[in-house]
Amino acid sequence: MKLDLSTKIGTVLFKNPVLAASGTSGYGAILNDIFDVSQLGGIITKSITVKPRKGNPPPRIIETSCGMLNSIGLENRGIQYFLDENLPRLKTFKTNVIASIAGNSDEEYAMLAETLNKQVDAIEVNISCPNVKEGGMSFGQELHSTRKVVETVKAVSSIPIIVKLTPNVTRIEDFAKVCEESGADAISLVNTYKGLSIDIRSRRSNIGAFTGGLSGPAIKPLALYAVWKTAKTVGIPVIGCGGVMNYVDAIEFFMAGASFIEIGSATFREPDASLKILRGIKQFLEDENICCLNDIKGVIHEC
Amino acid sequence: MKQVSTRMSKVRDYRAVVLSNRAIDDMVFLMELFLPDFDVPVIPGQFVMIQIDESYDPFLRRPYSIFECENATMKILLKVVGRGSEIISRKTENDKINILGPLGTGFTDDEKRYPVLVAGGMGIVPLWFLATRMKQKGMDFSLVFGELTASTLGEEIGKTFQEKVLFVTDDGTRGAKATVSDALPSIVDSISHEIISIYSCGPSRMMQKVIAFGEKSDIPVFVSLEARMACGIGVCLGCSVQRKGADGFVTVCKKGPVFKSDKVVF
Ligand SMILES: Cc1cc2nc3c(=O)[nH]c(=O)nc-3n(C[C@H](O)[C@H](O)[C@H](O)COP(=O)(O)OP(=O)(O)OC[C@H]3O[C@@H](n4cnc5c(N)ncnc54)[C@H](O)[C@@H]3O)c2cc1C
Ligand SMILES: Cc1cc2nc3c(=O)[nH]c(=O)nc-3n(C[C@H](O)[C@H](O)[C@H](O)COP(=O)(O)O)c2cc1C
Ligand code: FES
């Protein structure tokens, strides 16, 4: 029996469902010095903005129980630098390149999507960053704003559009539904959960920008639930993200209905975590005599 | 002396075996590790990310400077300051431990300037390594070591680098009763060399004063910084410090931890 891990978003084929998450993988090159990133299904870039952003004041991270808070604040050198300096190298990897974009307005999202159209294999629209004052998560917390961004981006794109949702809403599945109605080709979830950590001696936040976003194993059950809810609500592929540390976590996400997974903070514990997870998935499917991911997608029994 | 990028060296997650681990002072441990496949050059000032154990709590690795490295044997000097370091300090002979490295930039030698190494407390670690290398090469240098009170570590430093070491302690139990930054001007005055550069590692406030002295006296200062880290390789942008004289940040793990003092504000 030949194992087939390939999956599609729109017309774009991914050789396997393991993607390196945005903001935890740089632009692929650093990780590629440590392991062969071409083996992954795709690499999602750090979110790109129109103008360079210097990001938030340090400290930007603090460890928490089974996870961490971060407030990087979308530090990046802007779209032009990305096109000139990061993209050429990214294109040399034999894997799909997904550009994550973040804007302050519908116009900025449109400009980014238009510029990147056909330069990359797909776009992930980040409307879920909890660490910036303007834009960011606010686009993902009002149904009408979400609809507007997705429609705007779709209007200028011919490549698949993935929308990355924030879990900091009451019913994430409603946002997924709106994205689907607005033409999104896939949904990814979750971005980080907004959180706080306090230094009791100084009575200050442990994060320079005060609040941060929680990631890691601490959020996995929450993310899994959000993915399960969303996968039942929409027909387009769902990309699961949040605390995936090993192949068991990955399989759980598939069984909850995800077609892909993104590996985020796990990369900080082991730079080649995504590759190890991919191998673990293959091994599990072989051991269980399962030939393709579709056979386990959303198979969780609901009593 | 310039900083060297470590482009050439192979960063890997090495499976290390603990050869020995012993307390040399209260809460300070010297751990000797064997990394079977490790054969890359290491520059003093570089560091490794140590995985605490299999558990997800604590979640992140911990950064540690390389204290000594000879072929496949690496030494780490670790002070217990919290949960992660406490767990690592309990490793014993034959325990396995994952070591990601070598990471970051290091110090390199400049034949033209006389090196003055200025260490405060555990800041000695990268400078011990630098001093060891200089000693091996037969280079002349001075090492200023400051601590709160005379420790076994201080004694070891004295035994190893002998007349090259100048001690200061806050309580006067070894060397001058002073802080490093207070003693530095007169120490530098007493050095017969005219053209020097300073290499410093220690508490932030100490390094800031050392930098201020360097600026006043026209002496180039190189500092090794600490920052909270998640990835240690430059992909998370979590460890950034402010650039000096320019808007923006630089990563301590990738562009540092060794910086020329006119490059960063911390
Ligand atoms: C480049 C570099 C080299 C270092 N070299 C050495 C060394 O040779 N010997 C040594 O004893 N210590 C060294 N440190 C400091 C060491 O990493 C911290 O003491 C350790 O991370 C503390 O972890 P903990 O869980 O015990 O403390 P906790 O306070 O419980 O840690 C909580 C979080 O804060 C971070 N943190 C706490 N203190 C520091 C610190 N001083 N610097 C950076 N992050 C910190 C931890 O990594 C962790 O994420 C170095 C740090 C850096 C950045
Ligand atoms: C340090 C850090 C930086 C991140 N930066 C981005 C980003 O730029 N864009 C984005 O969409 N998500 C970003 N994320 C969110 C991750 O992609 C992911 O959604 C989240 O961390 C949850 O997954 P995890 O638990 O596997 O880390 C970042 C996360 C971390 C920890
Ligand atoms: S620790 Fe991740 S970039 Fe420095």
PDB file of C-alpha atoms in Angstrom, chain A residues 23-26 30-31 33-34 46 54-68 72 75 206 216-217 245-246 265-266 268-271 276, chain B residues 10-13 51-62 98 100 228-231 233-243 247-249 254-255:
ATOM      1  CA  GLY A  23       6.534  33.773  13.029  1.00  0.00           C
ATOM      2  CA  THR A  24       8.194  30.614  14.278  1.00  0.00           C
ATOM      3  CA  SER A  25      10.126  29.667  11.158  1.00  0.00           C
ATOM      4  CA  GLY A  26      11.563  32.956   9.912  1.00  0.00           C
ATOM      5  CA  ILE A  30      17.764  29.516   9.040  1.00  0.00           C
ATOM      6  CA  LEU A  31      15.849  26.298   9.584  1.00  0.00           C
ATOM      7  CA  ASP A  33      20.706  25.172   7.748  1.00  0.00           C
ATOM      8  CA  ILE A  34      19.570  22.686  10.388  1.00  0.00           C
ATOM      9  CA  LYS A  46       6.724  35.659   9.272  1.00  0.00           C
ATOM     10  CA  LYS A  54      10.408  47.484  14.201  1.00  0.00           C
ATOM     11  CA  GLY A  55       8.205  45.503  16.554  1.00  0.00           C
ATOM     12  CA  ASN A  56       7.558  45.805  20.276  1.00  0.00           C
ATOM     13  CA  PRO A  57       9.955  46.741  23.090  1.00  0.00           C
ATOM     14  CA  PRO A  58      11.649  43.898  24.984  1.00  0.00           C
ATOM     15  CA  PRO A  59      11.110  41.704  26.892  1.00  0.00           C
ATOM     16  CA  ARG A  60       9.078  40.095  24.149  1.00  0.00           C
ATOM     17  CA  ILE A  61       8.681  36.614  25.532  1.00  0.00           C
ATOM     18  CA  ILE A  62       8.049  34.927  28.843  1.00  0.00           C
ATOM     19  CA  GLU A  63       7.716  31.258  29.547  1.00  0.00           C
ATOM     20  CA  THR A  64       4.451  30.118  31.150  1.00  0.00           C
ATOM     21  CA  SER A  65       3.204  26.701  32.257  1.00  0.00           C
ATOM     22  CA  CYS A  66       3.581  24.390  29.246  1.00  0.00           C
ATOM     23  CA  GLY A  67       3.897  27.311  26.878  1.00  0.00           C
ATOM     24  CA  MET A  68       4.910  30.894  26.414  1.00  0.00           C
ATOM     25  CA  ILE A  72       6.927  40.425  18.957  1.00  0.00           C
ATOM     26  CA  GLU A  75       8.725  42.892  13.403  1.00  0.00           C
ATOM     27  CA  ASN A 206       6.689  40.344  32.309  1.00  0.00           C
ATOM     28  CA  GLY A 216       2.442  25.915  23.045  1.00  0.00           C
ATOM     29  CA  PRO A 217       1.005  22.729  24.599  1.00  0.00           C
ATOM     30  CA  MET A 245       4.266  19.073  19.620  1.00  0.00           C
ATOM     31  CA  ASN A 246       4.327  15.542  18.234  1.00  0.00           C
ATOM     32  CA  SER A 265       6.343  26.844  19.182  1.00  0.00           C
ATOM     33  CA  ALA A 266       7.424  23.192  18.951  1.00  0.00           C
ATOM     34  CA  PHE A 268      11.654  26.342  19.706  1.00  0.00           C
ATOM     35  CA  ARG A 269      12.118  23.115  21.618  1.00  0.00           C
ATOM     36  CA  GLU A 270      13.434  21.302  18.571  1.00  0.00           C
ATOM     37  CA  PRO A 271      14.248  23.181  15.359  1.00  0.00           C
ATOM     38  CA  LYS A 276       9.903  14.708  13.229  1.00  0.00           C
TER      39      LYS A 276
ATOM     40  CA  LYS B  10      27.054  23.603  11.694  1.00  0.00           C
ATOM     41  CA  VAL B  11      24.296  24.183  14.168  1.00  0.00           C
ATOM     42  CA  ARG B  12      22.838  20.867  15.273  1.00  0.00           C
ATOM     43  CA  ASP B  13      20.823  19.446  18.096  1.00  0.00           C
ATOM     44  CA  GLN B  51      16.833  21.256  26.626  1.00  0.00           C
ATOM     45  CA  ILE B  52      15.832  20.857  30.245  1.00  0.00           C
ATOM     46  CA  ASP B  53      14.164  17.455  29.781  1.00  0.00           C
ATOM     47  CA  GLU B  54      11.332  15.694  27.938  1.00  0.00           C
ATOM     48  CA  SER B  55       8.616  17.479  29.900  1.00  0.00           C
ATOM     49  CA  TYR B  56       6.745  20.456  28.413  1.00  0.00           C
ATOM     50  CA  ASP B  57       6.976  22.252  31.742  1.00  0.00           C
ATOM     51  CA  PRO B  58       9.355  24.114  31.770  1.00  0.00           C
ATOM     52  CA  PHE B  59       8.698  24.555  28.071  1.00  0.00           C
ATOM     53  CA  LEU B  60      11.701  26.362  26.609  1.00  0.00           C
ATOM     54  CA  ARG B  61      15.379  25.507  26.367  1.00  0.00           C
ATOM     55  CA  ARG B  62      17.855  27.558  28.398  1.00  0.00           C
ATOM     56  CA  ASN B  98      20.001  17.756  24.114  1.00  0.00           C
ATOM     57  CA  LEU B 100      21.599  22.903  20.325  1.00  0.00           C
ATOM     58  CA  ARG B 228      15.244  35.779  27.347  1.00  0.00           C
ATOM     59  CA  MET B 229      15.272  33.400  24.427  1.00  0.00           C
ATOM     60  CA  ALA B 230      12.836  30.985  22.847  1.00  0.00           C
ATOM     61  CA  CYS B 231      14.492  29.597  19.708  1.00  0.00           C
ATOM     62  CA  ILE B 233      18.592  30.601  16.280  1.00  0.00           C
ATOM     63  CA  GLY B 234      16.976  33.792  15.035  1.00  0.00           C
ATOM     64  CA  VAL B 235      13.525  32.636  13.927  1.00  0.00           C
ATOM     65  CA  CYS B 236      11.261  33.950  16.711  1.00  0.00           C
ATOM     66  CA  LEU B 237      12.589  37.516  17.179  1.00  0.00           C
ATOM     67  CA  GLY B 238      11.921  37.123  20.887  1.00  0.00           C
ATOM     68  CA  CYS B 239      15.370  38.084  22.169  1.00  0.00           C
ATOM     69  CA  SER B 240      15.744  41.456  20.490  1.00  0.00           C
ATOM     70  CA  VAL B 241      17.502  44.454  22.010  1.00  0.00           C
ATOM     71  CA  GLN B 242      17.399  48.043  20.820  1.00  0.00           C
ATOM     72  CA  ARG B 243      19.859  49.111  18.146  1.00  0.00           C
ATOM     73  CA  ASP B 247      15.440  52.772  15.018  1.00  0.00           C
ATOM     74  CA  GLY B 248      14.872  49.078  15.437  1.00  0.00           C
ATOM     75  CA  PHE B 249      16.044  45.936  17.143  1.00  0.00           C
ATOM     76  CA  LYS B 254      21.852  35.510  16.077  1.00  0.00           C
ATOM     77  CA  LYS B 255      23.555  38.906  15.752  1.00  0.00           C
TER      78      LYS B 255
END
